[in-house]
Amino acid sequence: MELRHLRYFVAVAEALSFTRAAQTLRTAQPSLSQQIRDLEYEIGTPLLYRDKRNVALTPAGKVFLDEAKLVLAQAERAKLLARRAGEDMGNTLTIGFVPAAEVKIFPQTLTMLRAEFPATRIVMQSLTTFEQHEALSSGAIDFGFLRPPVDDPSIDSMVILRESLVLLMPADHPSCWSSEVSLSAMADTPFLRIASRHAGNLGQVIDDLARREGVTLNAVQEVENVLTLLTLVSLGVGFSIMPDYVAQLSFRNIVTRPLAGPTVRAELMAAWRRDNAKPEVKALVRRLQEMQDHEL
Protein backbone atom coordinates (compact mmCIF):
# COMPACT_ATOMS: atom_id res chain seq x y z
CA MET A 1 0.00 0.00 0.00
CA GLU A 2 1.37 3.39 -1.02
CA LEU A 3 0.35 6.93 -0.10
CA ARG A 4 -1.01 7.46 -3.62
CA HIS A 5 -3.54 4.67 -3.01
CA LEU A 6 -4.76 6.53 0.05
CA ARG A 7 -4.97 9.82 -1.84
CA TYR A 8 -6.95 8.20 -4.65
CA PHE A 9 -9.34 6.54 -2.22
CA VAL A 10 -9.93 9.73 -0.22
CA ALA A 11 -10.63 11.68 -3.41
CA VAL A 12 -13.24 9.14 -4.55
CA ALA A 13 -14.76 8.80 -1.07
CA GLU A 14 -15.20 12.55 -0.71
CA ALA A 15 -16.51 13.12 -4.22
CA LEU A 16 -18.55 9.86 -4.30
CA SER A 17 -17.77 9.90 -7.99
CA PHE A 18 -14.94 8.31 -9.96
CA THR A 19 -15.36 10.87 -12.72
CA ARG A 20 -15.07 13.93 -10.46
CA ALA A 21 -12.22 12.34 -8.44
CA ALA A 22 -10.30 11.58 -11.65
CA GLN A 23 -10.69 15.21 -12.74
CA THR A 24 -9.45 16.46 -9.36
CA LEU A 25 -6.48 14.10 -9.42
CA ARG A 26 -5.82 14.79 -13.12
CA THR A 27 -5.67 11.12 -13.93
CA ALA A 28 -7.62 8.79 -16.20
CA GLN A 29 -10.78 7.27 -14.73
CA PRO A 30 -9.93 3.65 -15.71
CA SER A 31 -6.55 3.96 -14.01
CA LEU A 32 -8.19 5.40 -10.88
CA SER A 33 -10.73 2.56 -10.79
CA GLN A 34 -7.92 0.00 -11.07
CA GLN A 35 -5.97 1.67 -8.20
CA ILE A 36 -9.02 1.44 -5.93
CA ARG A 37 -9.56 -2.24 -6.86
CA ASP A 38 -5.91 -2.95 -6.06
CA LEU A 39 -6.33 -1.24 -2.68
CA GLU A 40 -9.45 -3.24 -1.87
CA TYR A 41 -7.69 -6.45 -2.89
CA GLU A 42 -4.75 -5.65 -0.60
CA ILE A 43 -7.04 -4.82 2.35
CA GLY A 44 -9.22 -7.84 1.71
CA THR A 45 -12.65 -6.18 1.76
CA PRO A 46 -14.69 -3.78 -0.41
CA LEU A 47 -14.41 -0.12 0.54
CA LEU A 48 -16.96 1.25 -1.94
CA TYR A 49 -20.38 0.25 -3.30
CA ARG A 50 -20.58 1.26 -6.93
CA ASP A 51 -23.00 0.84 -9.79
CA LYS A 52 -23.46 2.76 -13.04
CA ARG A 53 -24.99 5.77 -11.24
CA ASN A 54 -23.86 5.82 -7.62
CA VAL A 55 -20.80 5.39 -5.40
CA ALA A 56 -21.11 4.91 -1.64
CA LEU A 57 -18.86 3.90 1.23
CA THR A 58 -19.14 0.46 2.76
CA PRO A 59 -18.87 0.22 6.57
CA ALA A 60 -15.25 -0.80 6.08
CA GLY A 61 -14.79 2.16 3.73
CA LYS A 62 -16.06 4.60 6.36
CA VAL A 63 -13.56 3.31 8.90
CA PHE A 64 -10.76 3.28 6.35
CA LEU A 65 -11.52 6.85 5.22
CA ASP A 66 -10.93 8.27 8.69
CA GLU A 67 -7.68 6.35 9.09
CA ALA A 68 -6.48 7.23 5.58
CA LYS A 69 -7.00 10.93 6.27
CA LEU A 70 -4.96 10.63 9.48
CA VAL A 71 -2.11 8.88 7.65
CA LEU A 72 -2.05 11.50 4.90
CA ALA A 73 -2.12 14.33 7.42
CA GLN A 74 0.76 12.75 9.34
CA ALA A 75 2.73 12.35 6.12
CA GLU A 76 2.26 16.03 5.32
CA ARG A 77 3.32 16.95 8.85
CA ALA A 78 6.45 14.82 8.51
CA LYS A 79 7.36 16.61 5.27
CA LEU A 80 6.80 20.01 6.86
CA LEU A 81 8.89 19.21 9.93
CA ALA A 82 11.70 17.79 7.79
CA ARG A 83 11.66 20.88 5.57
CA ARG A 84 11.79 23.18 8.60
CA ALA A 85 14.63 21.16 10.10
CA GLY A 86 16.55 21.49 6.86
CA GLU A 87 16.01 25.22 6.82
CA ASP A 88 17.08 25.50 10.46
CA MET A 89 20.27 23.58 9.72
CA GLY A 90 21.15 26.14 7.08
CA ASN A 91 20.63 29.01 9.52
CA THR A 92 22.31 27.56 12.58
CA LEU A 93 25.81 28.26 13.85
CA THR A 94 26.94 25.81 16.53
CA ILE A 95 29.86 26.95 18.69
CA GLY A 96 31.83 24.87 21.15
CA PHE A 97 33.79 26.63 23.86
CA VAL A 98 35.88 26.40 26.99
CA PRO A 99 35.16 28.91 29.79
CA ALA A 100 37.86 31.41 28.81
CA ALA A 101 36.02 32.17 25.55
CA GLU A 102 32.76 32.71 27.42
CA VAL A 103 34.45 35.30 29.63
CA LYS A 104 36.84 37.04 27.23
CA ILE A 105 35.70 36.47 23.64
CA PHE A 106 31.93 36.19 23.45
CA PRO A 107 31.09 39.71 24.68
CA GLN A 108 33.07 41.10 21.73
CA THR A 109 31.93 38.66 19.04
CA LEU A 110 28.42 37.36 19.60
CA THR A 111 26.83 40.80 19.52
CA MET A 112 28.44 41.36 16.13
CA LEU A 113 27.25 37.98 14.85
CA ARG A 114 23.68 38.56 15.96
CA ALA A 115 23.65 42.00 14.36
CA GLU A 116 25.08 40.75 11.06
CA PHE A 117 23.03 37.54 10.93
CA PRO A 118 19.76 38.22 12.77
CA ALA A 119 18.06 35.14 11.24
CA THR A 120 20.80 32.75 12.34
CA ARG A 121 20.23 30.64 15.42
CA ILE A 122 23.45 30.53 17.45
CA VAL A 123 23.78 27.35 19.50
CA MET A 124 26.35 27.36 22.31
CA GLN A 125 27.86 24.12 23.64
CA SER A 126 30.22 24.02 26.63
CA LEU A 127 32.71 21.31 25.60
CA THR A 128 36.16 20.26 26.70
CA THR A 129 39.05 20.75 24.30
CA PHE A 130 39.04 17.01 23.56
CA GLU A 131 35.30 17.00 22.86
CA GLN A 132 35.67 19.95 20.51
CA HIS A 133 38.30 18.14 18.45
CA GLU A 134 35.83 15.29 17.93
CA ALA A 135 32.87 17.61 17.29
CA LEU A 136 34.77 19.66 14.70
CA SER A 137 35.95 16.54 12.89
CA SER A 138 32.43 15.10 12.74
CA GLY A 139 30.77 18.40 11.85
CA ALA A 140 28.73 18.43 15.06
CA ILE A 141 29.93 21.99 15.71
CA ASP A 142 30.86 24.71 13.23
CA PHE A 143 33.34 26.59 15.35
CA GLY A 144 35.40 25.90 18.44
CA PHE A 145 37.22 27.89 21.10
CA LEU A 146 39.71 25.52 22.68
CA ARG A 147 43.23 24.98 23.97
CA PRO A 148 46.07 23.89 21.68
CA PRO A 149 47.25 21.85 19.98
CA VAL A 150 45.06 21.56 16.87
CA ASP A 151 46.72 18.99 14.61
CA ASP A 152 43.92 17.86 12.29
CA PRO A 153 44.79 18.91 8.70
CA SER A 154 41.08 19.30 7.89
CA ILE A 155 40.73 22.01 10.55
CA ASP A 156 41.96 25.59 10.30
CA SER A 157 42.89 27.39 13.50
CA MET A 158 44.54 30.48 14.91
CA VAL A 159 45.67 31.71 18.30
CA ILE A 160 43.27 34.43 19.43
CA LEU A 161 44.34 35.00 23.02
CA ARG A 162 47.38 34.57 25.26
CA GLU A 163 46.43 34.65 28.93
CA SER A 164 48.74 35.05 31.90
CA LEU A 165 48.73 32.13 34.32
CA VAL A 166 47.72 32.88 37.91
CA LEU A 167 47.69 30.97 41.18
CA LEU A 168 44.34 30.06 42.76
CA MET A 169 44.51 29.39 46.48
CA PRO A 170 42.21 29.17 49.47
CA ALA A 171 41.60 32.57 51.06
CA ASP A 172 43.25 31.41 54.30
CA HIS A 173 46.50 30.31 52.66
CA PRO A 174 49.55 32.17 54.13
CA SER A 175 50.70 33.27 50.65
CA CYS A 176 47.44 35.06 49.89
CA TRP A 177 48.77 38.20 51.57
CA SER A 178 51.52 38.59 48.98
CA SER A 179 50.93 40.69 45.86
CA GLU A 180 52.56 37.96 43.76
CA VAL A 181 53.53 34.42 44.69
CA SER A 182 56.40 32.21 43.58
CA LEU A 183 55.68 28.64 42.67
CA SER A 184 58.21 27.47 45.25
CA ALA A 185 56.08 29.05 47.99
CA MET A 186 53.33 26.56 47.08
CA ALA A 187 55.53 23.47 46.93
CA ASP A 188 54.11 21.97 50.14
CA THR A 189 50.48 22.71 49.23
CA PRO A 190 48.48 19.98 47.45
CA PHE A 191 48.10 20.75 43.75
CA LEU A 192 44.85 20.35 41.81
CA ARG A 193 45.50 19.70 38.13
CA ILE A 194 42.95 20.45 35.41
CA ALA A 195 42.63 17.41 33.14
CA SER A 196 44.34 17.59 29.74
CA ARG A 197 41.06 16.38 28.19
CA HIS A 198 39.61 19.70 29.31
CA ALA A 199 42.59 22.00 28.90
CA GLY A 200 44.74 20.68 26.05
CA ASN A 201 48.39 21.56 26.56
CA LEU A 202 47.82 23.70 29.67
CA GLY A 203 49.16 20.89 31.87
CA GLN A 204 52.35 20.76 29.81
CA VAL A 205 52.79 24.54 30.14
CA ILE A 206 52.48 24.22 33.93
CA ASP A 207 54.86 21.25 34.07
CA ASP A 208 57.43 23.19 32.05
CA LEU A 209 57.09 26.12 34.46
CA ALA A 210 57.59 23.85 37.49
CA ARG A 211 60.64 22.28 35.88
CA ARG A 212 62.21 25.68 35.23
CA GLU A 213 61.51 26.73 38.82
CA GLY A 214 62.88 23.48 40.19
CA VAL A 215 59.57 22.75 41.95
CA THR A 216 57.90 19.36 42.26
CA LEU A 217 54.15 19.85 42.30
CA ASN A 218 52.30 17.70 44.83
CA ALA A 219 49.43 16.74 42.51
CA VAL A 220 46.66 15.12 44.54
CA GLN A 221 43.80 15.18 42.07
CA GLU A 222 43.07 15.68 38.35
CA VAL A 223 39.83 17.59 37.85
CA GLU A 224 37.65 17.47 34.72
CA ASN A 225 35.60 20.61 35.28
CA VAL A 226 36.64 24.20 36.02
CA LEU A 227 33.76 24.80 38.42
CA THR A 228 34.67 21.62 40.30
CA LEU A 229 38.25 22.83 40.47
CA LEU A 230 37.16 26.17 41.93
CA THR A 231 34.93 24.41 44.44
CA LEU A 232 37.79 22.22 45.64
CA VAL A 233 40.11 25.22 46.01
CA SER A 234 37.44 27.11 47.95
CA LEU A 235 37.11 24.12 50.29
CA GLY A 236 40.82 24.21 51.02
CA VAL A 237 41.65 20.94 49.27
CA GLY A 238 44.58 22.51 47.43
CA PHE A 239 45.74 25.18 45.01
CA SER A 240 45.79 25.34 41.23
CA ILE A 241 47.24 27.28 38.31
CA MET A 242 44.90 28.55 35.62
CA PRO A 243 44.69 31.23 32.94
CA ASP A 244 43.72 34.61 34.36
CA TYR A 245 40.11 34.53 33.12
CA VAL A 246 39.30 32.69 36.37
CA ALA A 247 39.84 35.94 38.28
CA GLN A 248 36.58 37.16 36.72
CA LEU A 249 34.58 34.22 38.08
CA SER A 250 33.09 35.15 41.43
CA PHE A 251 33.85 32.40 43.92
CA ARG A 252 33.89 32.58 47.70
CA ASN A 253 37.01 31.75 49.72
CA ILE A 254 39.36 31.89 46.72
CA VAL A 255 42.07 34.43 45.94
CA THR A 256 44.05 34.71 42.71
CA ARG A 257 47.61 36.00 42.63
CA PRO A 258 50.08 36.59 39.78
CA LEU A 259 53.01 34.23 39.58
CA ALA A 260 56.29 35.83 40.56
CA GLY A 261 58.92 35.97 37.84
CA PRO A 262 58.57 36.08 34.05
CA THR A 263 54.99 35.99 32.82
CA VAL A 264 53.84 32.58 31.67
CA ARG A 265 50.96 32.48 29.22
CA ALA A 266 48.45 29.93 27.97
CA GLU A 267 47.01 30.12 24.46
CA LEU A 268 43.36 30.04 23.46
CA MET A 269 42.59 29.06 19.89
CA ALA A 270 39.74 29.38 17.45
CA ALA A 271 39.16 26.42 15.11
CA TRP A 272 36.82 25.57 12.26
CA ARG A 273 36.60 22.99 9.49
CA ARG A 274 38.41 24.09 6.37
CA ASP A 275 35.47 23.04 4.19
CA ASN A 276 32.85 24.92 6.23
CA ALA A 277 31.50 27.55 3.84
CA LYS A 278 28.94 29.14 6.14
CA PRO A 279 29.11 32.94 5.90
CA GLU A 280 28.74 33.13 9.69
CA VAL A 281 31.99 31.19 10.10
CA LYS A 282 33.83 33.49 7.72
CA ALA A 283 32.46 36.57 9.49
CA LEU A 284 33.52 35.22 12.88
CA VAL A 285 37.04 34.53 11.60
CA ARG A 286 37.26 38.10 10.26
CA ARG A 287 36.12 39.53 13.58
CA LEU A 288 38.65 37.46 15.53
CA GLN A 289 41.42 38.54 13.18
CA GLU A 290 40.48 42.15 13.82
CA MET A 291 40.75 41.52 17.56
CA GLN A 292 44.10 39.76 17.39
CA ASP A 293 46.43 42.75 17.40
CA HIS A 294 44.70 44.20 20.45
CA GLU A 295 44.44 40.92 22.36
CA LEU A 296 47.82 39.44 21.59
XYZ file of C-alpha atoms in Angstrom:
296
model
C 0.000 0.000 0.000
C 1.365 3.386 -1.022
C 0.352 6.929 -0.099
C -1.010 7.456 -3.616
C -3.535 4.667 -3.012
C -4.757 6.527 0.050
C -4.967 9.825 -1.837
C -6.954 8.197 -4.645
C -9.344 6.543 -2.219
C -9.930 9.728 -0.217
C -10.632 11.678 -3.412
C -13.241 9.138 -4.554
C -14.761 8.801 -1.071
C -15.195 12.555 -0.708
C -16.514 13.125 -4.221
C -18.548 9.858 -4.301
C -17.767 9.897 -7.992
C -14.944 8.306 -9.961
C -15.364 10.870 -12.722
C -15.065 13.930 -10.456
C -12.223 12.345 -8.440
C -10.296 11.578 -11.651
C -10.689 15.210 -12.743
C -9.450 16.463 -9.358
C -6.483 14.101 -9.423
C -5.821 14.787 -13.117
C -5.672 11.121 -13.932
C -7.620 8.787 -16.199
C -10.782 7.272 -14.728
C -9.934 3.653 -15.709
C -6.547 3.962 -14.008
C -8.185 5.398 -10.880
C -10.727 2.558 -10.785
C -7.917 0.000 -11.071
C -5.970 1.665 -8.196
C -9.023 1.440 -5.933
C -9.565 -2.238 -6.863
C -5.911 -2.946 -6.061
C -6.326 -1.235 -2.682
C -9.454 -3.243 -1.865
C -7.690 -6.449 -2.890
C -4.747 -5.650 -0.596
C -7.037 -4.817 2.349
C -9.223 -7.840 1.707
C -12.647 -6.184 1.762
C -14.692 -3.784 -0.408
C -14.409 -0.117 0.545
C -16.962 1.246 -1.942
C -20.377 0.249 -3.295
C -20.580 1.256 -6.934
C -23.000 0.843 -9.790
C -23.455 2.761 -13.041
C -24.989 5.770 -11.245
C -23.857 5.818 -7.622
C -20.803 5.395 -5.404
C -21.112 4.915 -1.641
C -18.855 3.903 1.228
C -19.142 0.463 2.758
C -18.875 0.220 6.565
C -15.246 -0.805 6.078
C -14.787 2.155 3.732
C -16.064 4.603 6.358
C -13.558 3.315 8.903
C -10.761 3.282 6.348
C -11.524 6.846 5.219
C -10.930 8.269 8.690
C -7.677 6.353 9.086
C -6.480 7.229 5.580
C -6.998 10.925 6.275
C -4.958 10.635 9.481
C -2.112 8.881 7.651
C -2.046 11.505 4.898
C -2.120 14.332 7.424
C 0.762 12.752 9.338
C 2.735 12.347 6.124
C 2.264 16.030 5.324
C 3.317 16.949 8.850
C 6.447 14.820 8.511
C 7.358 16.610 5.270
C 6.796 20.014 6.863
C 8.887 19.210 9.927
C 11.696 17.795 7.792
C 11.658 20.882 5.573
C 11.793 23.176 8.597
C 14.628 21.163 10.097
C 16.555 21.487 6.855
C 16.014 25.224 6.824
C 17.084 25.497 10.462
C 20.273 23.576 9.720
C 21.148 26.138 7.085
C 20.635 29.006 9.518
C 22.305 27.561 12.585
C 25.813 28.257 13.848
C 26.944 25.807 16.525
C 29.858 26.954 18.688
C 31.831 24.867 21.153
C 33.787 26.631 23.859
C 35.884 26.403 26.992
C 35.157 28.908 29.792
C 37.860 31.412 28.806
C 36.021 32.175 25.554
C 32.764 32.706 27.423
C 34.448 35.304 29.633
C 36.845 37.039 27.231
C 35.697 36.474 23.643
C 31.933 36.195 23.454
C 31.093 39.712 24.676
C 33.065 41.099 21.729
C 31.934 38.662 19.040
C 28.418 37.364 19.599
C 26.831 40.801 19.520
C 28.443 41.357 16.131
C 27.248 37.979 14.849
C 23.681 38.562 15.961
C 23.650 42.001 14.360
C 25.080 40.753 11.057
C 23.025 37.539 10.926
C 19.755 38.220 12.767
C 18.055 35.145 11.240
C 20.796 32.750 12.335
C 20.230 30.639 15.416
C 23.449 30.534 17.455
C 23.781 27.352 19.504
C 26.350 27.364 22.309
C 27.862 24.124 23.644
C 30.219 24.020 26.629
C 32.709 21.314 25.600
C 36.160 20.264 26.696
C 39.053 20.753 24.298
C 39.044 17.009 23.560
C 35.299 17.002 22.863
C 35.673 19.955 20.512
C 38.297 18.135 18.449
C 35.832 15.293 17.925
C 32.872 17.613 17.288
C 34.769 19.663 14.705
C 35.950 16.540 12.888
C 32.433 15.097 12.735
C 30.769 18.401 11.853
C 28.727 18.434 15.059
C 29.933 21.993 15.706
C 30.857 24.713 13.228
C 33.341 26.591 15.355
C 35.404 25.899 18.441
C 37.224 27.888 21.103
C 39.708 25.518 22.678
C 43.226 24.984 23.974
C 46.067 23.886 21.675
C 47.249 21.851 19.982
C 45.063 21.562 16.869
C 46.722 18.992 14.612
C 43.919 17.862 12.295
C 44.788 18.915 8.703
C 41.080 19.297 7.886
C 40.733 22.011 10.554
C 41.964 25.594 10.300
C 42.893 27.387 13.499
C 44.536 30.479 14.914
C 45.667 31.714 18.302
C 43.271 34.425 19.431
C 44.344 34.999 23.025
C 47.377 34.572 25.257
C 46.430 34.652 28.930
C 48.742 35.045 31.901
C 48.728 32.134 34.318
C 47.724 32.876 37.911
C 47.686 30.969 41.180
C 44.342 30.059 42.758
C 44.508 29.385 46.476
C 42.209 29.168 49.471
C 41.595 32.571 51.060
C 43.254 31.408 54.304
C 46.504 30.313 52.659
C 49.554 32.166 54.132
C 50.702 33.269 50.645
C 47.443 35.063 49.888
C 48.766 38.205 51.570
C 51.523 38.595 48.980
C 50.933 40.693 45.864
C 52.560 37.964 43.764
C 53.531 34.419 44.693
C 56.397 32.211 43.576
C 55.684 28.639 42.675
C 58.208 27.466 45.252
C 56.077 29.050 47.993
C 53.328 26.559 47.078
C 55.528 23.467 46.927
C 54.107 21.972 50.139
C 50.477 22.710 49.232
C 48.483 19.976 47.453
C 48.103 20.754 43.754
C 44.845 20.348 41.807
C 45.496 19.699 38.134
C 42.952 20.453 35.406
C 42.626 17.414 33.141
C 44.338 17.585 29.744
C 41.064 16.383 28.191
C 39.608 19.697 29.306
C 42.585 21.999 28.900
C 44.737 20.681 26.050
C 48.391 21.560 26.560
C 47.822 23.701 29.672
C 49.157 20.892 31.872
C 52.348 20.761 29.811
C 52.795 24.540 30.136
C 52.475 24.221 33.925
C 54.863 21.249 34.074
C 57.434 23.191 32.052
C 57.094 26.118 34.460
C 57.586 23.847 37.489
C 60.641 22.279 35.879
C 62.212 25.682 35.234
C 61.508 26.727 38.815
C 62.876 23.477 40.191
C 59.568 22.755 41.954
C 57.905 19.362 42.256
C 54.149 19.853 42.302
C 52.300 17.697 44.831
C 49.434 16.745 42.505
C 46.658 15.117 44.539
C 43.797 15.184 42.065
C 43.067 15.677 38.354
C 39.831 17.593 37.847
C 37.646 17.469 34.720
C 35.597 20.609 35.284
C 36.645 24.197 36.024
C 33.761 24.797 38.415
C 34.665 21.625 40.305
C 38.245 22.832 40.469
C 37.155 26.174 41.930
C 34.930 24.413 44.443
C 37.791 22.223 45.642
C 40.111 25.223 46.008
C 37.444 27.110 47.952
C 37.110 24.122 50.291
C 40.823 24.206 51.022
C 41.654 20.944 49.265
C 44.579 22.509 47.427
C 45.743 25.184 45.009
C 45.792 25.338 41.226
C 47.237 27.279 38.312
C 44.900 28.551 35.623
C 44.687 31.232 32.937
C 43.723 34.610 34.362
C 40.110 34.527 33.122
C 39.302 32.686 36.373
C 39.838 35.935 38.279
C 36.584 37.161 36.717
C 34.585 34.225 38.084
C 33.094 35.149 41.428
C 33.847 32.396 43.923
C 33.888 32.584 47.700
C 37.006 31.751 49.723
C 39.359 31.894 46.717
C 42.068 34.426 45.943
C 44.046 34.708 42.710
C 47.606 35.995 42.626
C 50.082 36.594 39.780
C 53.005 34.230 39.576
C 56.294 35.827 40.565
C 58.924 35.973 37.837
C 58.568 36.083 34.046
C 54.990 35.994 32.819
C 53.842 32.576 31.668
C 50.961 32.478 29.216
C 48.446 29.934 27.970
C 47.008 30.120 24.464
C 43.362 30.045 23.460
C 42.589 29.057 19.885
C 39.735 29.375 17.454
C 39.164 26.423 15.113
C 36.822 25.570 12.259
C 36.598 22.988 9.494
C 38.414 24.087 6.368
C 35.472 23.035 4.187
C 32.849 24.923 6.234
C 31.501 27.549 3.843
C 28.937 29.142 6.141
C 29.106 32.936 5.904
C 28.737 33.129 9.688
C 31.994 31.192 10.101
C 33.833 33.494 7.716
C 32.463 36.565 9.490
C 33.521 35.219 12.880
C 37.039 34.532 11.604
C 37.265 38.099 10.264
C 36.116 39.526 13.580
C 38.649 37.463 15.530
C 41.422 38.536 13.179
C 40.476 42.152 13.824
C 40.745 41.519 17.557
C 44.104 39.765 17.386
C 46.433 42.751 17.397
C 44.696 44.197 20.448
C 44.435 40.923 22.363
C 47.822 39.439 21.592
